[in-house]
Amino acid sequence: MSGIATATAALVKLVEGTDATILDTRIYALSMTNLPYVMAAITLGYLFLLRGIPKKRGGENGSDVKMLADAVWPILLVIVGYIVFDISLILITGVSILLVAATHATTFKTVKVSLKNSKPAPLALLIYGIMAFKNMLEASGAVDALPALLSDYNIPKVLILFTIPFIVSLLTGLTVASVGATFPVLKALIGSGQSIELSGFMLAYLGAYVGVLCSPVHLCLVLTREYYNAGWGKVYGKLAVLVGGITILLALLYAAGYPWNYFLTR
């Protein structure tokens, strides 16, 4: 049942699309813009982490690959269905969840417990609050006044885009909280719809992403460290290599103007 829980959590995260809603932009454009994050994380993770782990001996051949495929295929189904075949995100997510339940011979009682543990009401309330906050800022004129305010104090745009999401993520340990609280404000600098500056979005999301990875209140980090009884020094030593590598790569891409708003035309 852990596979179902993992897949469901990932699917819910994908369905949120909070940043796409706030910026009035297709999830496809934002996802493709952030593709370097994925590639950099996989590459650096393999080079500096996975290669140092001894291979398990005596296990069943292909068992690890089978477990990985069992956990990943529901997520891939949603991604391929939405991006490649342009199927409704809600529809393809529902189909994927039903297929996971069917292939694991899940009982109604198990589904009921999973839905209860997923706590959809607080999540829905959080998203509603984020959108209400966005609309309130736009109606008050605060968003439109931000560029002029920053210009008066000569604060570099790059510093604002990265630092504000980074600080909120570091304090909360939640990407959705950082995006929801800061992107409505940063919208004046990033833009929206067809006029969005995707390189600015990439930099802001980099701040949110790196902040979560480094946050001492990020539950994934806290629970993993406690489970393996690892010292904070060693944990942050490993994280520094990954976070530093990703940040340097994305900073170089930003300086080069990536993605040159190419994905908005696709």
Short mmCIF file of N, CA, C and O in Angstrom, two decimals, residues 18 22 130 133 137 164 168 175-186:
data_model
loop_
_atom_site.label_atom_id
_atom_site.label_comp_id
_atom_site.label_asym_id
_atom_site.label_seq_id
_atom_site.Cartn_x
_atom_site.Cartn_y
_atom_site.Cartn_z
N THR A 18 -0.12 25.13 -8.71
CA THR A 18 -0.36 26.43 -8.10
C THR A 18 0.34 27.54 -8.85
O THR A 18 -0.23 28.60 -9.11
N ILE A 22 -1.41 30.87 -10.68
CA ILE A 22 -1.08 32.23 -10.26
C ILE A 22 -0.57 33.06 -11.43
O ILE A 22 -0.93 34.23 -11.58
N ILE A 130 -4.43 30.71 -1.15
CA ILE A 130 -3.39 31.25 -2.04
C ILE A 130 -4.03 32.10 -3.13
O ILE A 130 -3.58 33.22 -3.44
N PHE A 133 -5.41 35.31 -1.74
CA PHE A 133 -4.30 36.22 -1.47
C PHE A 133 -3.83 36.89 -2.76
O PHE A 133 -3.58 38.11 -2.80
N LEU A 137 -4.05 40.99 -3.56
CA LEU A 137 -2.89 41.81 -3.91
C LEU A 137 -3.12 42.56 -5.23
O LEU A 137 -2.76 43.73 -5.36
N ILE A 164 13.45 36.10 -1.97
CA ILE A 164 12.15 36.05 -1.28
C ILE A 164 11.59 34.62 -1.23
O ILE A 164 11.23 34.13 -0.16
N VAL A 168 11.20 32.13 2.38
CA VAL A 168 9.93 31.52 2.78
C VAL A 168 10.03 30.00 2.78
O VAL A 168 9.54 29.33 3.69
N THR A 175 7.25 23.83 -0.58
CA THR A 175 7.31 24.53 -1.86
C THR A 175 6.00 25.26 -2.13
O THR A 175 6.01 26.42 -2.59
N VAL A 176 4.88 24.60 -1.86
CA VAL A 176 3.58 25.21 -2.16
C VAL A 176 3.35 26.45 -1.32
O VAL A 176 2.74 27.43 -1.78
N ALA A 177 3.85 26.47 -0.10
CA ALA A 177 3.70 27.65 0.74
C ALA A 177 4.54 28.80 0.20
O ALA A 177 4.09 29.96 0.17
N SER A 178 5.75 28.50 -0.24
CA SER A 178 6.62 29.53 -0.79
C SER A 178 6.06 30.11 -2.08
O SER A 178 5.99 31.33 -2.26
N VAL A 179 5.63 29.22 -2.97
CA VAL A 179 5.06 29.67 -4.24
C VAL A 179 3.78 30.47 -4.00
O VAL A 179 3.57 31.54 -4.58
N GLY A 180 2.92 29.95 -3.14
CA GLY A 180 1.64 30.60 -2.89
C GLY A 180 1.77 31.96 -2.22
O GLY A 180 1.00 32.87 -2.49
N ALA A 181 2.78 32.11 -1.36
CA ALA A 181 2.94 33.37 -0.63
C ALA A 181 3.73 34.41 -1.40
O ALA A 181 3.52 35.62 -1.22
N THR A 182 4.65 33.97 -2.25
CA THR A 182 5.56 34.93 -2.89
C THR A 182 5.27 35.19 -4.37
O THR A 182 5.50 36.30 -4.86
N PHE A 183 4.77 34.21 -5.10
CA PHE A 183 4.57 34.39 -6.54
C PHE A 183 3.51 35.45 -6.87
O PHE A 183 3.64 36.15 -7.87
N PRO A 184 2.44 35.59 -6.06
CA PRO A 184 1.51 36.69 -6.35
C PRO A 184 2.20 38.06 -6.29
O PRO A 184 1.84 38.98 -7.02
N VAL A 185 3.18 38.20 -5.39
CA VAL A 185 3.92 39.45 -5.28
C VAL A 185 4.93 39.58 -6.42
O VAL A 185 5.08 40.64 -7.03
N LEU A 186 5.62 38.48 -6.72
CA LEU A 186 6.65 38.50 -7.76
C LEU A 186 6.06 38.53 -9.17
O LEU A 186 6.80 38.72 -10.14
#
